[in-house]
């Protein structure tokens, strides 16, 4: 999930995939905020993949699957878009990538230890079917790790998602219910928040560096030098991942994104 904007060409982009708003892309100054917001989840949860057989269901550009491949026994990535599969196959050779539908995962029963699904479930039309498929391909006590925008803060006050690529967004209670109904036990629910440096950037840009980016994208207006410099400078460490119920000042319903770790029972 990026700022859901039309293609934004950038001469420094090191990628063959276009920026359409449906997926985030590394190597773009204007996309860097969204990329780092996703990257931090891979970085902090990769430890759960160490030495294991991992499936990334919906791999997008492939940078996350490649990061996980640095610690996992094997990483298999599945994506529905054929051009994305070709890109991942060419750019990330240590990732085994398959063209397939997440509603019918092209893997045998009980064939992986971990399923990773970051910033994807909100794009799916049949979320319960997908989660059941995750349970099918996981070995007993296997992990399903999911991240997704928090509906409460991403599309506030709306019945339908603000992002045209999203079909259904979730809050923490809805995500927990979805996982429970497919036979998972949620072991941890976390929220992604701006850390101190990003809160300083928020203050510099009218209270929200997110809104500042979206307003310029929607208006097709040029970026100020200050906004572009701040966005390009964002690092994964500028985001905090906080477990629900551990910080009264940062309740889960105020988070930007949700992160769930669930166990196949």
mmCIF file of C-alpha atoms in Angstrom:
data_model
loop_
_atom_site.group_PDB
_atom_site.id
_atom_site.type_symbol
_atom_site.label_atom_id
_atom_site.label_comp_id
_atom_site.label_asym_id
_atom_site.label_seq_id
_atom_site.Cartn_x
_atom_site.Cartn_y
_atom_site.Cartn_z
ATOM 1 C CA UNK A 1 0.000 0.000 0.000
ATOM 2 C CA UNK A 2 1.455 3.310 -1.019
ATOM 3 C CA UNK A 3 -0.089 6.733 -1.335
ATOM 4 C CA UNK A 4 -2.482 5.245 -3.949
ATOM 5 C CA UNK A 5 -1.481 7.735 -6.622
ATOM 6 C CA UNK A 6 -0.962 7.490 -10.383
ATOM 7 C CA UNK A 7 2.435 6.551 -11.824
ATOM 8 C CA UNK A 8 5.160 8.871 -10.532
ATOM 9 C CA UNK A 9 8.258 8.614 -12.727
ATOM 10 C CA UNK A 10 11.553 9.123 -10.972
ATOM 11 C CA UNK A 11 14.943 9.041 -12.720
ATOM 12 C CA UNK A 12 16.680 7.391 -9.759
ATOM 13 C CA UNK A 13 14.255 4.493 -9.429
ATOM 14 C CA UNK A 14 16.093 1.163 -9.566
ATOM 15 C CA UNK A 15 13.141 -0.974 -10.606
ATOM 16 C CA UNK A 16 11.353 -2.264 -13.664
ATOM 17 C CA UNK A 17 7.964 -2.141 -11.955
ATOM 18 C CA UNK A 18 5.815 1.006 -12.230
ATOM 19 C CA UNK A 19 4.532 2.866 -9.201
ATOM 20 C CA UNK A 20 0.775 2.519 -9.536
ATOM 21 C CA UNK A 21 -0.270 2.885 -5.896
ATOM 22 C CA UNK A 22 -1.188 -0.790 -5.538
ATOM 23 C CA UNK A 23 2.215 -1.782 -4.157
ATOM 24 C CA UNK A 24 5.156 0.048 -2.658
ATOM 25 C CA UNK A 25 8.466 0.267 -4.503
ATOM 26 C CA UNK A 26 11.996 0.682 -3.089
ATOM 27 C CA UNK A 27 14.376 3.247 -4.539
ATOM 28 C CA UNK A 28 11.929 6.130 -5.050
ATOM 29 C CA UNK A 29 12.313 9.336 -3.041
ATOM 30 C CA UNK A 30 8.597 10.129 -3.282
ATOM 31 C CA UNK A 31 7.628 6.618 -2.186
ATOM 32 C CA UNK A 32 10.179 6.267 0.594
ATOM 33 C CA UNK A 33 7.804 6.962 3.502
ATOM 34 C CA UNK A 34 5.485 4.116 2.521
ATOM 35 C CA UNK A 35 8.350 1.767 1.694
ATOM 36 C CA UNK A 36 9.979 2.305 5.106
ATOM 37 C CA UNK A 37 6.626 1.931 6.884
ATOM 38 C CA UNK A 38 6.349 -1.527 5.337
ATOM 39 C CA UNK A 39 10.028 -2.411 5.666
ATOM 40 C CA UNK A 40 10.054 -2.023 9.450
ATOM 41 C CA UNK A 41 7.576 -4.882 9.833
ATOM 42 C CA UNK A 42 9.743 -7.222 7.753
ATOM 43 C CA UNK A 43 12.812 -6.226 9.737
ATOM 44 C CA UNK A 44 11.252 -6.770 13.142
ATOM 45 C CA UNK A 45 9.363 -9.981 12.332
ATOM 46 C CA UNK A 46 12.023 -11.714 10.217
ATOM 47 C CA UNK A 47 13.397 -13.368 13.369
ATOM 48 C CA UNK A 48 10.294 -15.590 13.444
ATOM 49 C CA UNK A 49 11.363 -16.987 10.055
ATOM 50 C CA UNK A 50 14.887 -18.014 11.025
ATOM 51 C CA UNK A 51 15.719 -21.488 9.720
ATOM 52 C CA UNK A 52 12.129 -22.103 8.592
ATOM 53 C CA UNK A 53 10.278 -22.791 5.352
ATOM 54 C CA UNK A 54 8.401 -19.575 4.612
ATOM 55 C CA UNK A 55 5.663 -18.587 2.200
ATOM 56 C CA UNK A 56 5.114 -14.940 1.396
ATOM 57 C CA UNK A 57 1.556 -14.778 0.099
ATOM 58 C CA UNK A 58 1.411 -11.679 -2.087
ATOM 59 C CA UNK A 59 5.055 -10.671 -2.410
ATOM 60 C CA UNK A 60 4.698 -7.486 -4.469
ATOM 61 C CA UNK A 61 8.055 -6.090 -5.585
ATOM 62 C CA UNK A 62 9.867 -8.834 -3.687
ATOM 63 C CA UNK A 63 12.138 -6.841 -1.373
ATOM 64 C CA UNK A 64 10.492 -8.326 1.726
ATOM 65 C CA UNK A 65 10.759 -11.920 0.537
ATOM 66 C CA UNK A 66 14.428 -11.307 -0.194
ATOM 67 C CA UNK A 67 14.983 -9.837 3.280
ATOM 68 C CA UNK A 68 13.389 -12.915 4.850
ATOM 69 C CA UNK A 69 15.497 -15.167 2.600
ATOM 70 C CA UNK A 70 18.529 -13.889 4.479
ATOM 71 C CA UNK A 71 17.455 -15.841 7.588
ATOM 72 C CA UNK A 72 14.975 -18.508 6.410
ATOM 73 C CA UNK A 73 15.647 -22.050 5.260
ATOM 74 C CA UNK A 74 13.662 -21.360 2.090
ATOM 75 C CA UNK A 75 11.301 -18.637 0.914
ATOM 76 C CA UNK A 76 8.531 -19.278 -1.593
ATOM 77 C CA UNK A 77 6.700 -16.225 -2.860
ATOM 78 C CA UNK A 78 3.299 -16.233 -4.572
ATOM 79 C CA UNK A 79 1.798 -13.323 -6.474
ATOM 80 C CA UNK A 80 -1.170 -12.999 -8.827
ATOM 81 C CA UNK A 81 0.468 -10.498 -11.194
ATOM 82 C CA UNK A 82 2.584 -12.165 -13.906
ATOM 83 C CA UNK A 83 4.832 -9.139 -14.474
ATOM 84 C CA UNK A 84 5.557 -8.972 -10.750
ATOM 85 C CA UNK A 85 6.492 -12.658 -10.710
ATOM 86 C CA UNK A 86 8.877 -12.128 -13.616
ATOM 87 C CA UNK A 87 10.437 -9.136 -11.860
ATOM 88 C CA UNK A 88 10.956 -10.999 -8.575
ATOM 89 C CA UNK A 89 12.411 -14.019 -10.382
ATOM 90 C CA UNK A 90 14.945 -11.824 -12.181
ATOM 91 C CA UNK A 91 15.865 -9.500 -9.312
ATOM 92 C CA UNK A 92 15.804 -11.773 -6.266
ATOM 93 C CA UNK A 93 17.267 -15.166 -7.242
ATOM 94 C CA UNK A 94 17.264 -16.584 -3.715
ATOM 95 C CA UNK A 95 13.442 -16.367 -3.656
ATOM 96 C CA UNK A 96 11.405 -19.144 -5.277
ATOM 97 C CA UNK A 97 8.473 -17.328 -6.865
ATOM 98 C CA UNK A 98 5.237 -18.814 -8.222
ATOM 99 C CA UNK A 99 2.399 -17.235 -10.206
ATOM 100 C CA UNK A 100 -0.807 -18.076 -8.346
ATOM 101 C CA UNK A 101 -4.058 -17.044 -6.711
ATOM 102 C CA UNK A 102 -4.037 -16.431 -2.957
ATOM 103 C CA UNK A 103 -7.535 -17.891 -2.709
ATOM 104 C CA UNK A 104 -6.094 -21.221 -3.928
ATOM 105 C CA UNK A 105 -2.477 -21.282 -2.807
ATOM 106 C CA UNK A 106 -0.367 -23.444 -5.145
ATOM 107 C CA UNK A 107 1.298 -25.359 -2.307
ATOM 108 C CA UNK A 108 0.636 -28.770 -0.742
ATOM 109 C CA UNK A 109 -1.034 -29.205 2.635
ATOM 110 C CA UNK A 110 1.229 -28.643 5.666
ATOM 111 C CA UNK A 111 4.214 -27.642 3.531
ATOM 112 C CA UNK A 112 5.497 -24.476 5.283
ATOM 113 C CA UNK A 113 6.288 -23.296 8.802
ATOM 114 C CA UNK A 114 5.428 -19.601 8.372
ATOM 115 C CA UNK A 115 3.092 -17.636 6.111
ATOM 116 C CA UNK A 116 3.839 -13.921 5.729
ATOM 117 C CA UNK A 117 1.116 -11.620 4.399
ATOM 118 C CA UNK A 118 2.087 -7.989 4.772
ATOM 119 C CA UNK A 119 -0.096 -5.187 3.394
ATOM 120 C CA UNK A 120 -2.021 -7.599 1.156
ATOM 121 C CA UNK A 121 -5.137 -8.917 2.915
ATOM 122 C CA UNK A 122 -6.935 -5.576 2.445
ATOM 123 C CA UNK A 123 -6.689 -6.127 -1.342
ATOM 124 C CA UNK A 124 -8.442 -9.524 -1.298
ATOM 125 C CA UNK A 125 -12.083 -10.111 -2.153
ATOM 126 C CA UNK A 126 -12.439 -13.307 -0.111
ATOM 127 C CA UNK A 127 -10.407 -12.805 3.035
ATOM 128 C CA UNK A 128 -11.861 -15.794 4.970
ATOM 129 C CA UNK A 129 -10.998 -18.159 2.110
ATOM 130 C CA UNK A 130 -7.442 -16.855 2.016
ATOM 131 C CA UNK A 131 -6.954 -17.306 5.761
ATOM 132 C CA UNK A 132 -8.314 -20.862 5.504
ATOM 133 C CA UNK A 133 -5.766 -21.513 2.754
ATOM 134 C CA UNK A 134 -3.020 -20.262 5.060
ATOM 135 C CA UNK A 135 -4.176 -22.769 7.695
ATOM 136 C CA UNK A 136 -4.138 -25.531 5.080
ATOM 137 C CA UNK A 137 -0.537 -24.997 3.933
ATOM 138 C CA UNK A 138 0.870 -24.431 7.435
ATOM 139 C CA UNK A 139 2.311 -27.258 9.465
ATOM 140 C CA UNK A 140 0.920 -27.817 12.984
ATOM 141 C CA UNK A 141 1.766 -24.841 15.235
ATOM 142 C CA UNK A 142 2.873 -22.865 12.187
ATOM 143 C CA UNK A 143 2.787 -19.070 12.225
ATOM 144 C CA UNK A 144 0.687 -16.678 10.154
ATOM 145 C CA UNK A 145 1.973 -13.095 10.292
ATOM 146 C CA UNK A 146 -0.299 -10.403 8.859
ATOM 147 C CA UNK A 147 0.043 -6.643 8.549
ATOM 148 C CA UNK A 148 -2.671 -4.361 7.211
ATOM 149 C CA UNK A 149 -3.745 -0.711 7.442
ATOM 150 C CA UNK A 150 -5.822 0.080 10.505
ATOM 151 C CA UNK A 151 -9.267 0.932 9.103
ATOM 152 C CA UNK A 152 -9.958 3.365 11.942
ATOM 153 C CA UNK A 153 -7.068 5.660 11.048
ATOM 154 C CA UNK A 154 -6.577 4.887 7.352
ATOM 155 C CA UNK A 155 -10.168 5.410 6.185
ATOM 156 C CA UNK A 156 -11.709 7.293 9.142
ATOM 157 C CA UNK A 157 -15.457 7.694 9.125
ATOM 158 C CA UNK A 158 -15.926 5.768 5.869
ATOM 159 C CA UNK A 159 -17.886 2.630 5.065
ATOM 160 C CA UNK A 160 -15.655 1.878 2.081
ATOM 161 C CA UNK A 161 -11.845 2.121 1.841
ATOM 162 C CA UNK A 162 -10.363 5.390 0.667
ATOM 163 C CA UNK A 163 -7.762 3.452 -1.332
ATOM 164 C CA UNK A 164 -9.298 2.262 -4.631
ATOM 165 C CA UNK A 165 -7.138 -0.883 -4.566
ATOM 166 C CA UNK A 166 -8.549 -2.032 -1.216
ATOM 167 C CA UNK A 167 -11.652 -4.199 -0.935
ATOM 168 C CA UNK A 168 -12.065 -4.392 2.861
ATOM 169 C CA UNK A 169 -9.987 -2.807 5.596
ATOM 170 C CA UNK A 170 -9.978 -4.079 9.178
ATOM 171 C CA UNK A 171 -9.596 -2.850 12.714
ATOM 172 C CA UNK A 172 -7.881 -4.905 15.406
ATOM 173 C CA UNK A 173 -11.075 -6.634 16.581
ATOM 174 C CA UNK A 174 -12.103 -7.530 13.018
ATOM 175 C CA UNK A 175 -8.650 -8.890 12.186
ATOM 176 C CA UNK A 176 -8.665 -10.996 15.343
ATOM 177 C CA UNK A 177 -12.113 -12.392 14.508
ATOM 178 C CA UNK A 178 -11.049 -13.211 10.949
ATOM 179 C CA UNK A 179 -8.075 -15.215 12.213
ATOM 180 C CA UNK A 180 -10.035 -16.986 14.955
ATOM 181 C CA UNK A 181 -12.729 -18.089 12.520
ATOM 182 C CA UNK A 182 -10.106 -19.903 10.427
ATOM 183 C CA UNK A 183 -8.740 -21.762 13.436
ATOM 184 C CA UNK A 184 -5.848 -19.508 14.434
ATOM 185 C CA UNK A 185 -4.906 -18.392 17.927
ATOM 186 C CA UNK A 186 -3.697 -14.790 17.950
ATOM 187 C CA UNK A 187 -0.514 -14.672 20.007
ATOM 188 C CA UNK A 188 0.176 -10.977 19.502
ATOM 189 C CA UNK A 189 -1.515 -7.876 18.086
ATOM 190 C CA UNK A 190 0.683 -4.851 17.456
ATOM 191 C CA UNK A 191 0.343 -1.353 16.077
ATOM 192 C CA UNK A 192 2.720 0.660 13.918
ATOM 193 C CA UNK A 193 3.202 4.255 15.083
ATOM 194 C CA UNK A 194 5.348 7.240 14.182
ATOM 195 C CA UNK A 195 8.438 7.504 16.349
ATOM 196 C CA UNK A 196 9.920 10.752 17.645
ATOM 197 C CA UNK A 197 11.573 11.890 14.401
ATOM 198 C CA UNK A 198 8.454 11.290 12.346
ATOM 199 C CA UNK A 199 6.368 13.177 14.881
ATOM 200 C CA UNK A 200 8.729 16.120 14.351
ATOM 201 C CA UNK A 201 8.124 15.822 10.605
ATOM 202 C CA UNK A 202 4.376 15.742 11.220
ATOM 203 C CA UNK A 203 4.668 19.037 13.061
ATOM 204 C CA UNK A 204 6.656 20.603 10.215
ATOM 205 C CA UNK A 205 4.030 19.633 7.654
ATOM 206 C CA UNK A 206 0.795 20.886 9.141
ATOM 207 C CA UNK A 207 0.316 18.047 11.609
ATOM 208 C CA UNK A 208 0.652 15.073 9.221
ATOM 209 C CA UNK A 209 3.397 14.198 6.784
ATOM 210 C CA UNK A 210 1.000 11.572 5.397
ATOM 211 C CA UNK A 211 -1.674 14.143 4.564
ATOM 212 C CA UNK A 212 0.947 16.463 3.099
ATOM 213 C CA UNK A 213 1.980 13.761 0.618
ATOM 214 C CA UNK A 214 -1.567 12.766 -0.281
ATOM 215 C CA UNK A 215 -2.740 16.351 -0.786
ATOM 216 C CA UNK A 216 -0.004 17.002 -3.324
ATOM 217 C CA UNK A 217 -0.613 13.714 -5.079
ATOM 218 C CA UNK A 218 -4.364 14.251 -5.377
ATOM 219 C CA UNK A 219 -3.876 17.831 -6.600
ATOM 220 C CA UNK A 220 -1.028 16.762 -8.931
ATOM 221 C CA UNK A 221 0.928 19.598 -7.312
ATOM 222 C CA UNK A 222 4.726 19.846 -7.054
ATOM 223 C CA UNK A 223 6.377 18.801 -3.829
ATOM 224 C CA UNK A 224 8.162 21.403 -1.761
ATOM 225 C CA UNK A 225 11.878 20.832 -1.284
ATOM 226 C CA UNK A 226 11.334 20.438 2.460
ATOM 227 C CA UNK A 227 8.649 17.768 2.053
ATOM 228 C CA UNK A 228 10.666 15.794 -0.496
ATOM 229 C CA UNK A 229 13.764 15.961 1.695
ATOM 230 C CA UNK A 230 11.865 14.776 4.768
ATOM 231 C CA UNK A 231 10.130 11.929 2.923
ATOM 232 C CA UNK A 232 13.417 10.801 1.361
ATOM 233 C CA UNK A 233 15.076 10.809 4.792
ATOM 234 C CA UNK A 234 12.567 8.502 6.517
ATOM 235 C CA UNK A 235 14.115 5.289 7.833
ATOM 236 C CA UNK A 236 12.505 2.098 9.095
ATOM 237 C CA UNK A 237 13.760 2.933 12.586
ATOM 238 C CA UNK A 238 11.533 6.031 12.577
ATOM 239 C CA UNK A 239 8.515 3.774 13.166
ATOM 240 C CA UNK A 240 7.648 2.070 16.437
ATOM 241 C CA UNK A 241 5.848 -1.261 16.692
ATOM 242 C CA UNK A 242 3.906 -1.423 19.960
ATOM 243 C CA UNK A 243 2.078 -4.438 21.384
ATOM 244 C CA UNK A 244 -1.586 -3.814 22.141
ATOM 245 C CA UNK A 245 -2.230 -2.961 25.765
ATOM 246 C CA UNK A 246 1.390 -2.176 26.683
ATOM 247 C CA UNK A 247 1.379 1.608 26.170
ATOM 248 C CA UNK A 248 -1.618 3.619 27.359
ATOM 249 C CA UNK A 249 -0.484 6.599 25.311
ATOM 250 C CA UNK A 250 -0.582 4.548 22.102
ATOM 251 C CA UNK A 251 -3.702 2.351 22.041
ATOM 252 C CA UNK A 252 -4.053 -0.119 19.190
ATOM 253 C CA UNK A 253 -7.003 1.773 17.687
ATOM 254 C CA UNK A 254 -4.724 4.789 17.125
ATOM 255 C CA UNK A 255 -2.128 2.806 15.175
ATOM 256 C CA UNK A 256 -1.356 3.375 11.511
ATOM 257 C CA UNK A 257 -1.049 -0.314 10.638
ATOM 258 C CA UNK A 258 -1.927 -3.518 12.472
ATOM 259 C CA UNK A 259 0.418 -6.468 12.824
ATOM 260 C CA UNK A 260 -0.892 -9.854 13.980
ATOM 261 C CA UNK A 261 1.052 -12.991 14.842
ATOM 262 C CA UNK A 262 -1.191 -16.060 14.926
ATOM 263 C CA UNK A 263 -0.624 -19.784 15.453
ATOM 264 C CA UNK A 264 -2.330 -22.582 13.557
ATOM 265 C CA UNK A 265 -4.137 -24.685 16.164
#
